[in-house]
JSON list of C-alpha atoms in Angstrom, two decimals:
[
{"chain": "O", "resi": 1, "resn": "UNK", "atom": "CA", "xyz": [0.05, 0.00, -0.02]},
{"chain": "O", "resi": 2, "resn": "UNK", "atom": "CA", "xyz": [2.72, 2.58, 0.97]},
{"chain": "O", "resi": 3, "resn": "UNK", "atom": "CA", "xyz": [5.72, 1.79, -0.87]},
{"chain": "O", "resi": 4, "resn": "UNK", "atom": "CA", "xyz": [6.95, 5.35, -1.27]},
{"chain": "O", "resi": 5, "resn": "UNK", "atom": "CA", "xyz": [10.51, 6.09, -1.47]},
{"chain": "O", "resi": 6, "resn": "UNK", "atom": "CA", "xyz": [11.80, 7.97, 1.53]},
{"chain": "O", "resi": 7, "resn": "UNK", "atom": "CA", "xyz": [14.46, 10.68, 0.86]},
{"chain": "O", "resi": 8, "resn": "UNK", "atom": "CA", "xyz": [17.33, 11.04, 3.19]},
{"chain": "O", "resi": 9, "resn": "UNK", "atom": "CA", "xyz": [15.83, 14.24, 4.71]},
{"chain": "O", "resi": 10, "resn": "UNK", "atom": "CA", "xyz": [12.49, 12.51, 5.08]},
{"chain": "O", "resi": 11, "resn": "UNK", "atom": "CA", "xyz": [14.21, 9.71, 6.94]},
{"chain": "O", "resi": 12, "resn": "UNK", "atom": "CA", "xyz": [15.72, 12.19, 9.25]},
{"chain": "O", "resi": 13, "resn": "UNK", "atom": "CA", "xyz": [12.29, 13.85, 9.95]},
{"chain": "O", "resi": 14, "resn": "UNK", "atom": "CA", "xyz": [10.65, 10.50, 10.41]},
{"chain": "O", "resi": 15, "resn": "UNK", "atom": "CA", "xyz": [13.27, 9.25, 12.81]},
{"chain": "O", "resi": 16, "resn": "UNK", "atom": "CA", "xyz": [13.06, 12.42, 14.97]},
{"chain": "O", "resi": 17, "resn": "UNK", "atom": "CA", "xyz": [9.35, 12.28, 15.11]},
{"chain": "O", "resi": 18, "resn": "UNK", "atom": "CA", "xyz": [9.25, 8.57, 15.84]},
{"chain": "O", "resi": 19, "resn": "UNK", "atom": "CA", "xyz": [11.99, 8.92, 18.67]},
{"chain": "O", "resi": 20, "resn": "UNK", "atom": "CA", "xyz": [10.10, 11.86, 20.12]},
{"chain": "O", "resi": 21, "resn": "UNK", "atom": "CA", "xyz": [6.75, 10.15, 20.14]},
{"chain": "O", "resi": 22, "resn": "UNK", "atom": "CA", "xyz": [8.42, 6.92, 21.62]},
{"chain": "O", "resi": 23, "resn": "UNK", "atom": "CA", "xyz": [9.99, 9.15, 24.47]},
{"chain": "O", "resi": 24, "resn": "UNK", "atom": "CA", "xyz": [6.61, 10.75, 25.13]},
{"chain": "O", "resi": 25, "resn": "UNK", "atom": "CA", "xyz": [4.97, 7.38, 25.17]},
{"chain": "O", "resi": 26, "resn": "UNK", "atom": "CA", "xyz": [7.54, 6.07, 27.70]},
{"chain": "O", "resi": 27, "resn": "UNK", "atom": "CA", "xyz": [7.26, 9.10, 29.87]},
{"chain": "O", "resi": 28, "resn": "UNK", "atom": "CA", "xyz": [3.43, 8.57, 29.90]},
{"chain": "O", "resi": 29, "resn": "UNK", "atom": "CA", "xyz": [3.96, 4.91, 31.08]},
{"chain": "O", "resi": 30, "resn": "UNK", "atom": "CA", "xyz": [6.26, 5.87, 33.98]},
{"chain": "O", "resi": 31, "resn": "UNK", "atom": "CA", "xyz": [3.87, 8.86, 35.03]},
{"chain": "O", "resi": 32, "resn": "UNK", "atom": "CA", "xyz": [0.72, 6.78, 34.89]},
{"chain": "O", "resi": 33, "resn": "UNK", "atom": "CA", "xyz": [2.45, 3.83, 36.56]},
{"chain": "O", "resi": 34, "resn": "UNK", "atom": "CA", "xyz": [3.63, 6.03, 39.33]},
{"chain": "O", "resi": 35, "resn": "UNK", "atom": "CA", "xyz": [0.22, 7.58, 39.89]},
{"chain": "O", "resi": 36, "resn": "UNK", "atom": "CA", "xyz": [-1.53, 4.27, 40.00]},
{"chain": "O", "resi": 37, "resn": "UNK", "atom": "CA", "xyz": [1.18, 2.60, 42.22]},
{"chain": "O", "resi": 38, "resn": "UNK", "atom": "CA", "xyz": [0.87, 5.52, 44.66]},
{"chain": "O", "resi": 39, "resn": "UNK", "atom": "CA", "xyz": [-2.86, 4.99, 44.76]},
{"chain": "O", "resi": 40, "resn": "UNK", "atom": "CA", "xyz": [-2.83, 1.26, 45.17]},
{"chain": "O", "resi": 41, "resn": "UNK", "atom": "CA", "xyz": [-3.46, -0.29, 48.62]},
{"chain": "O", "resi": 42, "resn": "UNK", "atom": "CA", "xyz": [-4.54, -3.81, 48.12]},
{"chain": "O", "resi": 43, "resn": "UNK", "atom": "CA", "xyz": [-2.89, -6.92, 46.62]},
{"chain": "O", "resi": 44, "resn": "UNK", "atom": "CA", "xyz": [-5.53, -7.10, 43.96]},
{"chain": "O", "resi": 45, "resn": "UNK", "atom": "CA", "xyz": [-4.81, -3.56, 42.81]},
{"chain": "O", "resi": 46, "resn": "UNK", "atom": "CA", "xyz": [-1.11, -4.33, 42.75]},
{"chain": "O", "resi": 47, "resn": "UNK", "atom": "CA", "xyz": [-1.70, -7.47, 40.55]},
{"chain": "O", "resi": 48, "resn": "UNK", "atom": "CA", "xyz": [-4.00, -5.31, 38.28]},
{"chain": "O", "resi": 49, "resn": "UNK", "atom": "CA", "xyz": [-1.10, -2.85, 37.81]},
{"chain": "O", "resi": 50, "resn": "UNK", "atom": "CA", "xyz": [1.19, -5.75, 36.76]},
{"chain": "O", "resi": 51, "resn": "UNK", "atom": "CA", "xyz": [-1.44, -6.89, 34.17]},
{"chain": "O", "resi": 52, "resn": "UNK", "atom": "CA", "xyz": [-1.91, -3.38, 32.91]},
{"chain": "O", "resi": 53, "resn": "UNK", "atom": "CA", "xyz": [1.92, -2.93, 32.62]},
{"chain": "O", "resi": 54, "resn": "UNK", "atom": "CA", "xyz": [2.15, -6.13, 30.55]},
{"chain": "O", "resi": 55, "resn": "UNK", "atom": "CA", "xyz": [-0.60, -4.95, 28.10]},
{"chain": "O", "resi": 56, "resn": "UNK", "atom": "CA", "xyz": [1.00, -1.58, 27.83]},
{"chain": "O", "resi": 57, "resn": "UNK", "atom": "CA", "xyz": [4.35, -3.10, 27.01]},
{"chain": "O", "resi": 58, "resn": "UNK", "atom": "CA", "xyz": [2.95, -5.12, 24.29]},
{"chain": "O", "resi": 59, "resn": "UNK", "atom": "CA", "xyz": [0.83, -2.31, 22.91]},
{"chain": "O", "resi": 60, "resn": "UNK", "atom": "CA", "xyz": [3.92, -0.13, 22.66]},
{"chain": "O", "resi": 61, "resn": "UNK", "atom": "CA", "xyz": [6.06, -2.94, 21.08]},
{"chain": "O", "resi": 62, "resn": "UNK", "atom": "CA", "xyz": [3.24, -3.44, 18.48]},
{"chain": "O", "resi": 63, "resn": "UNK", "atom": "CA", "xyz": [2.77, 0.30, 17.83]},
{"chain": "O", "resi": 64, "resn": "UNK", "atom": "CA", "xyz": [6.42, 1.39, 17.37]},
{"chain": "O", "resi": 65, "resn": "UNK", "atom": "CA", "xyz": [7.41, -0.40, 14.15]},
{"chain": "O", "resi": 66, "resn": "UNK", "atom": "CA", "xyz": [10.15, 1.53, 12.27]},
{"chain": "O", "resi": 67, "resn": "UNK", "atom": "CA", "xyz": [9.75, -0.01, 8.84]},
{"chain": "O", "resi": 68, "resn": "UNK", "atom": "CA", "xyz": [9.10, 2.48, 6.09]},
{"chain": "O", "resi": 69, "resn": "UNK", "atom": "CA", "xyz": [6.15, 0.53, 4.82]},
{"chain": "O", "resi": 70, "resn": "UNK", "atom": "CA", "xyz": [4.66, 0.84, 8.29]},
{"chain": "O", "resi": 71, "resn": "UNK", "atom": "CA", "xyz": [5.37, 4.31, 9.17]},
{"chain": "O", "resi": 72, "resn": "UNK", "atom": "CA", "xyz": [2.27, 5.95, 7.73]},
{"chain": "O", "resi": 73, "resn": "UNK", "atom": "CA", "xyz": [0.12, 3.71, 10.01]},
{"chain": "O", "resi": 74, "resn": "UNK", "atom": "CA", "xyz": [2.48, 4.33, 12.93]},
{"chain": "O", "resi": 75, "resn": "UNK", "atom": "CA", "xyz": [2.38, 8.00, 12.51]},
{"chain": "O", "resi": 76, "resn": "UNK", "atom": "CA", "xyz": [-1.49, 7.95, 12.11]},
{"chain": "O", "resi": 77, "resn": "UNK", "atom": "CA", "xyz": [-1.76, 5.99, 15.33]},
{"chain": "O", "resi": 78, "resn": "UNK", "atom": "CA", "xyz": [0.51, 8.30, 17.20]},
{"chain": "O", "resi": 79, "resn": "UNK", "atom": "CA", "xyz": [-1.29, 11.37, 15.98]},
{"chain": "O", "resi": 80, "resn": "UNK", "atom": "CA", "xyz": [-4.57, 9.83, 17.07]},
{"chain": "O", "resi": 81, "resn": "UNK", "atom": "CA", "xyz": [-3.19, 8.95, 20.49]},
{"chain": "O", "resi": 82, "resn": "UNK", "atom": "CA", "xyz": [-1.83, 12.44, 21.08]},
{"chain": "O", "resi": 83, "resn": "UNK", "atom": "CA", "xyz": [1.72, 11.25, 21.00]},
{"chain": "O", "resi": 84, "resn": "UNK", "atom": "CA", "xyz": [2.59, 13.18, 17.83]},
{"chain": "O", "resi": 85, "resn": "UNK", "atom": "CA", "xyz": [1.65, 16.52, 16.42]},
{"chain": "O", "resi": 86, "resn": "UNK", "atom": "CA", "xyz": [1.17, 16.74, 12.67]},
{"chain": "O", "resi": 87, "resn": "UNK", "atom": "CA", "xyz": [3.55, 19.66, 12.52]},
{"chain": "O", "resi": 88, "resn": "UNK", "atom": "CA", "xyz": [6.39, 17.21, 13.49]},
{"chain": "O", "resi": 89, "resn": "UNK", "atom": "CA", "xyz": [5.98, 15.62, 10.18]},
{"chain": "O", "resi": 90, "resn": "UNK", "atom": "CA", "xyz": [6.50, 18.85, 8.22]},
{"chain": "O", "resi": 91, "resn": "UNK", "atom": "CA", "xyz": [8.95, 18.30, 5.47]},
{"chain": "O", "resi": 92, "resn": "UNK", "atom": "CA", "xyz": [7.61, 14.82, 4.38]},
{"chain": "O", "resi": 93, "resn": "UNK", "atom": "CA", "xyz": [6.20, 14.64, 0.79]},
{"chain": "O", "resi": 94, "resn": "UNK", "atom": "CA", "xyz": [2.58, 15.72, 0.34]},
{"chain": "O", "resi": 95, "resn": "UNK", "atom": "CA", "xyz": [1.77, 12.18, -0.73]},
{"chain": "O", "resi": 96, "resn": "UNK", "atom": "CA", "xyz": [2.98, 10.84, 2.52]},
{"chain": "O", "resi": 97, "resn": "UNK", "atom": "CA", "xyz": [1.26, 13.64, 4.55]},
{"chain": "O", "resi": 98, "resn": "UNK", "atom": "CA", "xyz": [-2.08, 12.94, 2.74]},
{"chain": "O", "resi": 99, "resn": "UNK", "atom": "CA", "xyz": [-1.77, 9.16, 3.33]},
{"chain": "O", "resi": 100, "resn": "UNK", "atom": "CA", "xyz": [-1.28, 9.72, 7.12]},
{"chain": "O", "resi": 101, "resn": "UNK", "atom": "CA", "xyz": [-4.17, 12.26, 7.16]},
{"chain": "O", "resi": 102, "resn": "UNK", "atom": "CA", "xyz": [-6.35, 9.84, 5.53]},
{"chain": "O", "resi": 103, "resn": "UNK", "atom": "CA", "xyz": [-5.49, 7.15, 7.93]},
{"chain": "O", "resi": 104, "resn": "UNK", "atom": "CA", "xyz": [-6.16, 9.46, 10.95]},
{"chain": "O", "resi": 105, "resn": "UNK", "atom": "CA", "xyz": [-9.57, 10.31, 9.53]},
{"chain": "O", "resi": 106, "resn": "UNK", "atom": "CA", "xyz": [-10.38, 6.73, 8.90]},
{"chain": "O", "resi": 107, "resn": "UNK", "atom": "CA", "xyz": [-9.26, 5.76, 12.39]},
{"chain": "O", "resi": 108, "resn": "UNK", "atom": "CA", "xyz": [-11.24, 8.59, 14.01]},
{"chain": "O", "resi": 109, "resn": "UNK", "atom": "CA", "xyz": [-14.37, 7.48, 12.14]},
{"chain": "O", "resi": 110, "resn": "UNK", "atom": "CA", "xyz": [-13.78, 3.82, 13.22]},
{"chain": "O", "resi": 111, "resn": "UNK", "atom": "CA", "xyz": [-13.34, 4.77, 16.80]},
{"chain": "O", "resi": 112, "resn": "UNK", "atom": "CA", "xyz": [-16.37, 7.02, 16.69]},
{"chain": "O", "resi": 113, "resn": "UNK", "atom": "CA", "xyz": [-14.52, 10.14, 17.92]},
{"chain": "V", "resi": 1, "resn": "UNK", "atom": "CA", "xyz": [5.28, -39.02, 52.20]},
{"chain": "V", "resi": 2, "resn": "UNK", "atom": "CA", "xyz": [2.94, -36.98, 54.47]},
{"chain": "V", "resi": 3, "resn": "UNK", "atom": "CA", "xyz": [-0.37, -38.89, 54.65]},
{"chain": "V", "resi": 4, "resn": "UNK", "atom": "CA", "xyz": [-1.12, -38.03, 58.28]},
{"chain": "V", "resi": 5, "resn": "UNK", "atom": "CA", "xyz": [-4.66, -37.61, 59.33]},
{"chain": "V", "resi": 6, "resn": "UNK", "atom": "CA", "xyz": [-5.62, -34.20, 60.43]},
{"chain": "V", "resi": 7, "resn": "UNK", "atom": "CA", "xyz": [-7.94, -33.75, 63.30]},
{"chain": "V", "resi": 8, "resn": "UNK", "atom": "CA", "xyz": [-10.56, -31.16, 63.26]},
{"chain": "V", "resi": 9, "resn": "UNK", "atom": "CA", "xyz": [-8.66, -28.97, 65.80]},
{"chain": "V", "resi": 10, "resn": "UNK", "atom": "CA", "xyz": [-5.49, -29.52, 63.67]},
{"chain": "V", "resi": 11, "resn": "UNK", "atom": "CA", "xyz": [-7.26, -28.42, 60.46]},
{"chain": "V", "resi": 12, "resn": "UNK", "atom": "CA", "xyz": [-8.35, -25.23, 62.43]},
{"chain": "V", "resi": 13, "resn": "UNK", "atom": "CA", "xyz": [-4.74, -24.44, 63.49]},
{"chain": "V", "resi": 14, "resn": "UNK", "atom": "CA", "xyz": [-3.35, -25.17, 60.07]},
{"chain": "V", "resi": 15, "resn": "UNK", "atom": "CA", "xyz": [-6.03, -22.97, 58.32]},
{"chain": "V", "resi": 16, "resn": "UNK", "atom": "CA", "xyz": [-5.40, -20.02, 60.67]},
{"chain": "V", "resi": 17, "resn": "UNK", "atom": "CA", "xyz": [-1.62, -20.31, 60.29]},
{"chain": "V", "resi": 18, "resn": "UNK", "atom": "CA", "xyz": [-2.01, -20.47, 56.46]},
{"chain": "V", "resi": 19, "resn": "UNK", "atom": "CA", "xyz": [-4.29, -17.54, 56.25]},
{"chain": "V", "resi": 20, "resn": "UNK", "atom": "CA", "xyz": [-2.17, -15.42, 58.45]},
{"chain": "V", "resi": 21, "resn": "UNK", "atom": "CA", "xyz": [0.97, -16.30, 56.38]},
{"chain": "V", "resi": 22, "resn": "UNK", "atom": "CA", "xyz": [-0.80, -15.59, 53.11]},
{"chain": "V", "resi": 23, "resn": "UNK", "atom": "CA", "xyz": [-2.03, -12.22, 54.43]},
{"chain": "V", "resi": 24, "resn": "UNK", "atom": "CA", "xyz": [1.54, -11.53, 55.60]},
{"chain": "V", "resi": 25, "resn": "UNK", "atom": "CA", "xyz": [2.92, -12.51, 52.13]},
{"chain": "V", "resi": 26, "resn": "UNK", "atom": "CA", "xyz": [0.52, -10.28, 50.38]},
{"chain": "V", "resi": 27, "resn": "UNK", "atom": "CA", "xyz": [1.10, -7.31, 52.70]},
{"chain": "V", "resi": 28, "resn": "UNK", "atom": "CA", "xyz": [4.82, -7.67, 51.94]},
{"chain": "V", "resi": 29, "resn": "UNK", "atom": "CA", "xyz": [4.00, -7.77, 48.11]},
{"chain": "V", "resi": 30, "resn": "UNK", "atom": "CA", "xyz": [2.07, -4.39, 48.45]},
{"chain": "V", "resi": 31, "resn": "UNK", "atom": "CA", "xyz": [4.80, -2.81, 50.71]},
{"chain": "V", "resi": 32, "resn": "UNK", "atom": "CA", "xyz": [7.79, -4.01, 48.52]},
{"chain": "V", "resi": 33, "resn": "UNK", "atom": "CA", "xyz": [5.85, -2.93, 45.28]},
{"chain": "V", "resi": 34, "resn": "UNK", "atom": "CA", "xyz": [4.97, 0.59, 46.64]},
{"chain": "V", "resi": 35, "resn": "UNK", "atom": "CA", "xyz": [8.64, 1.04, 47.68]},
{"chain": "V", "resi": 36, "resn": "UNK", "atom": "CA", "xyz": [10.04, 0.07, 44.30]},
{"chain": "V", "resi": 37, "resn": "UNK", "atom": "CA", "xyz": [7.43, 1.99, 42.46]},
{"chain": "V", "resi": 38, "resn": "UNK", "atom": "CA", "xyz": [8.14, 5.13, 44.31]},
{"chain": "V", "resi": 39, "resn": "UNK", "atom": "CA", "xyz": [11.84, 4.73, 43.65]},
{"chain": "V", "resi": 40, "resn": "UNK", "atom": "CA", "xyz": [11.43, 4.01, 39.90]},
{"chain": "V", "resi": 41, "resn": "UNK", "atom": "CA", "xyz": [12.11, 6.83, 37.50]},
{"chain": "V", "resi": 42, "resn": "UNK", "atom": "CA", "xyz": [12.91, 5.14, 34.16]},
{"chain": "V", "resi": 43, "resn": "UNK", "atom": "CA", "xyz": [10.78, 3.03, 31.62]},
{"chain": "V", "resi": 44, "resn": "UNK", "atom": "CA", "xyz": [13.25, 0.14, 32.12]},
{"chain": "V", "resi": 45, "resn": "UNK", "atom": "CA", "xyz": [12.79, 0.17, 35.95]},
{"chain": "V", "resi": 46, "resn": "UNK", "atom": "CA", "xyz": [9.06, 0.29, 35.41]},
{"chain": "V", "resi": 47, "resn": "UNK", "atom": "CA", "xyz": [9.08, -2.79, 33.12]},
{"chain": "V", "resi": 48, "resn": "UNK", "atom": "CA", "xyz": [11.41, -4.52, 35.63]},
{"chain": "V", "resi": 49, "resn": "UNK", "atom": "CA", "xyz": [8.74, -3.98, 38.32]},
{"chain": "V", "resi": 50, "resn": "UNK", "atom": "CA", "xyz": [6.18, -5.65, 36.06]},
{"chain": "V", "resi": 51, "resn": "UNK", "atom": "CA", "xyz": [8.40, -8.63, 35.54]},
{"chain": "V", "resi": 52, "resn": "UNK", "atom": "CA", "xyz": [9.07, -8.87, 39.34]},
{"chain": "V", "resi": 53, "resn": "UNK", "atom": "CA", "xyz": [5.33, -8.78, 39.99]},
{"chain": "V", "resi": 54, "resn": "UNK", "atom": "CA", "xyz": [4.65, -11.54, 37.55]},
{"chain": "V", "resi": 55, "resn": "UNK", "atom": "CA", "xyz": [7.31, -13.82, 39.16]},
{"chain": "V", "resi": 56, "resn": "UNK", "atom": "CA", "xyz": [6.16, -12.90, 42.70]},
{"chain": "V", "resi": 57, "resn": "UNK", "atom": "CA", "xyz": [2.55, -13.81, 41.76]},
{"chain": "V", "resi": 58, "resn": "UNK", "atom": "CA", "xyz": [3.53, -17.24, 40.31]},
{"chain": "V", "resi": 59, "resn": "UNK", "atom": "CA", "xyz": [5.78, -17.86, 43.44]},
{"chain": "V", "resi": 60, "resn": "UNK", "atom": "CA", "xyz": [2.79, -17.11, 45.80]},
{"chain": "V", "resi": 61, "resn": "UNK", "atom": "CA", "xyz": [0.48, -19.25, 43.71]},
{"chain": "V", "resi": 62, "resn": "UNK", "atom": "CA", "xyz": [2.94, -22.06, 43.80]},
{"chain": "V", "resi": 63, "resn": "UNK", "atom": "CA", "xyz": [3.73, -21.76, 47.48]},
{"chain": "V", "resi": 64, "resn": "UNK", "atom": "CA", "xyz": [0.23, -21.48, 48.95]},
{"chain": "V", "resi": 65, "resn": "UNK", "atom": "CA", "xyz": [-1.18, -24.86, 48.30]},
{"chain": "V", "resi": 66, "resn": "UNK", "atom": "CA", "xyz": [-3.78, -25.96, 50.77]},
{"chain": "V", "resi": 67, "resn": "UNK", "atom": "CA", "xyz": [-3.82, -29.70, 50.38]},
{"chain": "V", "resi": 68, "resn": "UNK", "atom": "CA", "xyz": [-3.14, -31.56, 53.60]},
{"chain": "V", "resi": 69, "resn": "UNK", "atom": "CA", "xyz": [-0.52, -33.69, 51.87]},
{"chain": "V", "resi": 70, "resn": "UNK", "atom": "CA", "xyz": [1.35, -30.52, 51.00]},
{"chain": "V", "resi": 71, "resn": "UNK", "atom": "CA", "xyz": [0.91, -28.48, 54.07]},
{"chain": "V", "resi": 72, "resn": "UNK", "atom": "CA", "xyz": [4.22, -29.81, 55.84]},
{"chain": "V", "resi": 73, "resn": "UNK", "atom": "CA", "xyz": [6.19, -28.47, 52.81]},
{"chain": "V", "resi": 74, "resn": "UNK", "atom": "CA", "xyz": [4.16, -25.27, 52.79]},
{"chain": "V", "resi": 75, "resn": "UNK", "atom": "CA", "xyz": [4.59, -24.59, 56.37]},
{"chain": "V", "resi": 76, "resn": "UNK", "atom": "CA", "xyz": [8.25, -25.33, 56.17]},
{"chain": "V", "resi": 77, "resn": "UNK", "atom": "CA", "xyz": [8.84, -23.04, 53.38]},
{"chain": "V", "resi": 78, "resn": "UNK", "atom": "CA", "xyz": [6.79, -20.25, 55.11]},
{"chain": "V", "resi": 79, "resn": "UNK", "atom": "CA", "xyz": [8.88, -20.57, 58.24]},
{"chain": "V", "resi": 80, "resn": "UNK", "atom": "CA", "xyz": [12.00, -20.38, 56.23]},
{"chain": "V", "resi": 81, "resn": "UNK", "atom": "CA", "xyz": [10.78, -17.29, 54.43]},
{"chain": "V", "resi": 82, "resn": "UNK", "atom": "CA", "xyz": [9.89, -15.61, 57.75]},
{"chain": "V", "resi": 83, "resn": "UNK", "atom": "CA", "xyz": [6.17, -15.65, 56.93]},
{"chain": "V", "resi": 84, "resn": "UNK", "atom": "CA", "xyz": [5.20, -18.05, 59.79]},
{"chain": "V", "resi": 85, "resn": "UNK", "atom": "CA", "xyz": [6.46, -18.46, 63.30]},
{"chain": "V", "resi": 86, "resn": "UNK", "atom": "CA", "xyz": [6.80, -22.18, 64.41]},
{"chain": "V", "resi": 87, "resn": "UNK", "atom": "CA", "xyz": [4.69, -21.27, 67.53]},
{"chain": "V", "resi": 88, "resn": "UNK", "atom": "CA", "xyz": [1.61, -20.60, 65.11]},
{"chain": "V", "resi": 89, "resn": "UNK", "atom": "CA", "xyz": [1.51, -24.38, 64.57]},
{"chain": "V", "resi": 90, "resn": "UNK", "atom": "CA", "xyz": [1.28, -25.25, 68.28]},
{"chain": "V", "resi": 91, "resn": "UNK", "atom": "CA", "xyz": [-1.36, -27.84, 68.57]},
{"chain": "V", "resi": 92, "resn": "UNK", "atom": "CA", "xyz": [-0.33, -29.87, 65.64]},
{"chain": "V", "resi": 93, "resn": "UNK", "atom": "CA", "xyz": [0.70, -33.42, 66.50]},
{"chain": "V", "resi": 94, "resn": "UNK", "atom": "CA", "xyz": [4.34, -34.00, 67.41]},
{"chain": "V", "resi": 95, "resn": "UNK", "atom": "CA", "xyz": [4.82, -36.07, 64.34]},
{"chain": "V", "resi": 96, "resn": "UNK", "atom": "CA", "xyz": [3.77, -33.22, 62.10]},
{"chain": "V", "resi": 97, "resn": "UNK", "atom": "CA", "xyz": [5.80, -30.68, 63.89]},
{"chain": "V", "resi": 98, "resn": "UNK", "atom": "CA", "xyz": [8.85, -33.08, 63.60]},
{"chain": "V", "resi": 99, "resn": "UNK", "atom": "CA", "xyz": [8.29, -33.44, 59.83]},
{"chain": "V", "resi": 100, "resn": "UNK", "atom": "CA", "xyz": [8.01, -29.61, 59.36]},
{"chain": "V", "resi": 101, "resn": "UNK", "atom": "CA", "xyz": [11.21, -29.11, 61.44]},
{"chain": "V", "resi": 102, "resn": "UNK", "atom": "CA", "xyz": [13.10, -31.70, 59.35]},
{"chain": "V", "resi": 103, "resn": "UNK", "atom": "CA", "xyz": [11.98, -29.94, 56.23]},
{"chain": "V", "resi": 104, "resn": "UNK", "atom": "CA", "xyz": [13.04, -26.49, 57.53]},
{"chain": "V", "resi": 105, "resn": "UNK", "atom": "CA", "xyz": [16.49, -28.01, 58.55]},
{"chain": "V", "resi": 106, "resn": "UNK", "atom": "CA", "xyz": [16.95, -29.73, 55.10]},
{"chain": "V", "resi": 107, "resn": "UNK", "atom": "CA", "xyz": [15.86, -26.52, 53.32]},
{"chain": "V", "resi": 108, "resn": "UNK", "atom": "CA", "xyz": [18.25, -24.35, 55.29]},
{"chain": "V", "resi": 109, "resn": "UNK", "atom": "CA", "xyz": [21.15, -26.71, 54.60]},
{"chain": "V", "resi": 110, "resn": "UNK", "atom": "CA", "xyz": [20.27, -26.82, 50.98]},
{"chain": "V", "resi": 111, "resn": "UNK", "atom": "CA", "xyz": [20.12, -22.92, 50.67]},
{"chain": "V", "resi": 112, "resn": "UNK", "atom": "CA", "xyz": [23.39, -22.75, 52.65]},
{"chain": "V", "resi": 113, "resn": "UNK", "atom": "CA", "xyz": [21.86, -20.63, 55.43]}
]
């Protein structure tokens, strides 16, 4: 579907946006974890936090996939999740921007936002 | 190996000791978790806490096995782990106490304590 060529400058922009979103996602993991850990008082709540961490880790591993064929999907998802601002992709070709915007719109529609 | 009969009063003592040790174990899980969560600052530390929780949960599930044939092993392990005081087993038959003490001694020797 997305077999565009990525120029050297596009690769640089993509890598920077990807790394920034990953850092943001991981900062959120730490902050959310620390808030729920501080609020936990029972063993059941502690086990639940363990389960949530496991799911979150899998979700992050699944989301962050740095293959150029996957990047439009990845960036659309990150925009949708508030981990990436569209402006961080400035400098990508219009074709790629359009693809990503279409995916975001499609995803929003599907999630009923 | 341990197919002793358990009298009604022994069952009552065993249940009380077991429940108290489980409660103590779970309180320790919560306290240790909250201390390590409060100290964690990096994503790697957070994932490590998730892994440790998973292992701890399996360890507790494995340890706490309320079958009468398993109780001598369970009580020996709980004494060894500081979750049960031998005095909490007062009222069990001398034969059971001896079995448990032998297991504790064997376990200490094996762990090199």
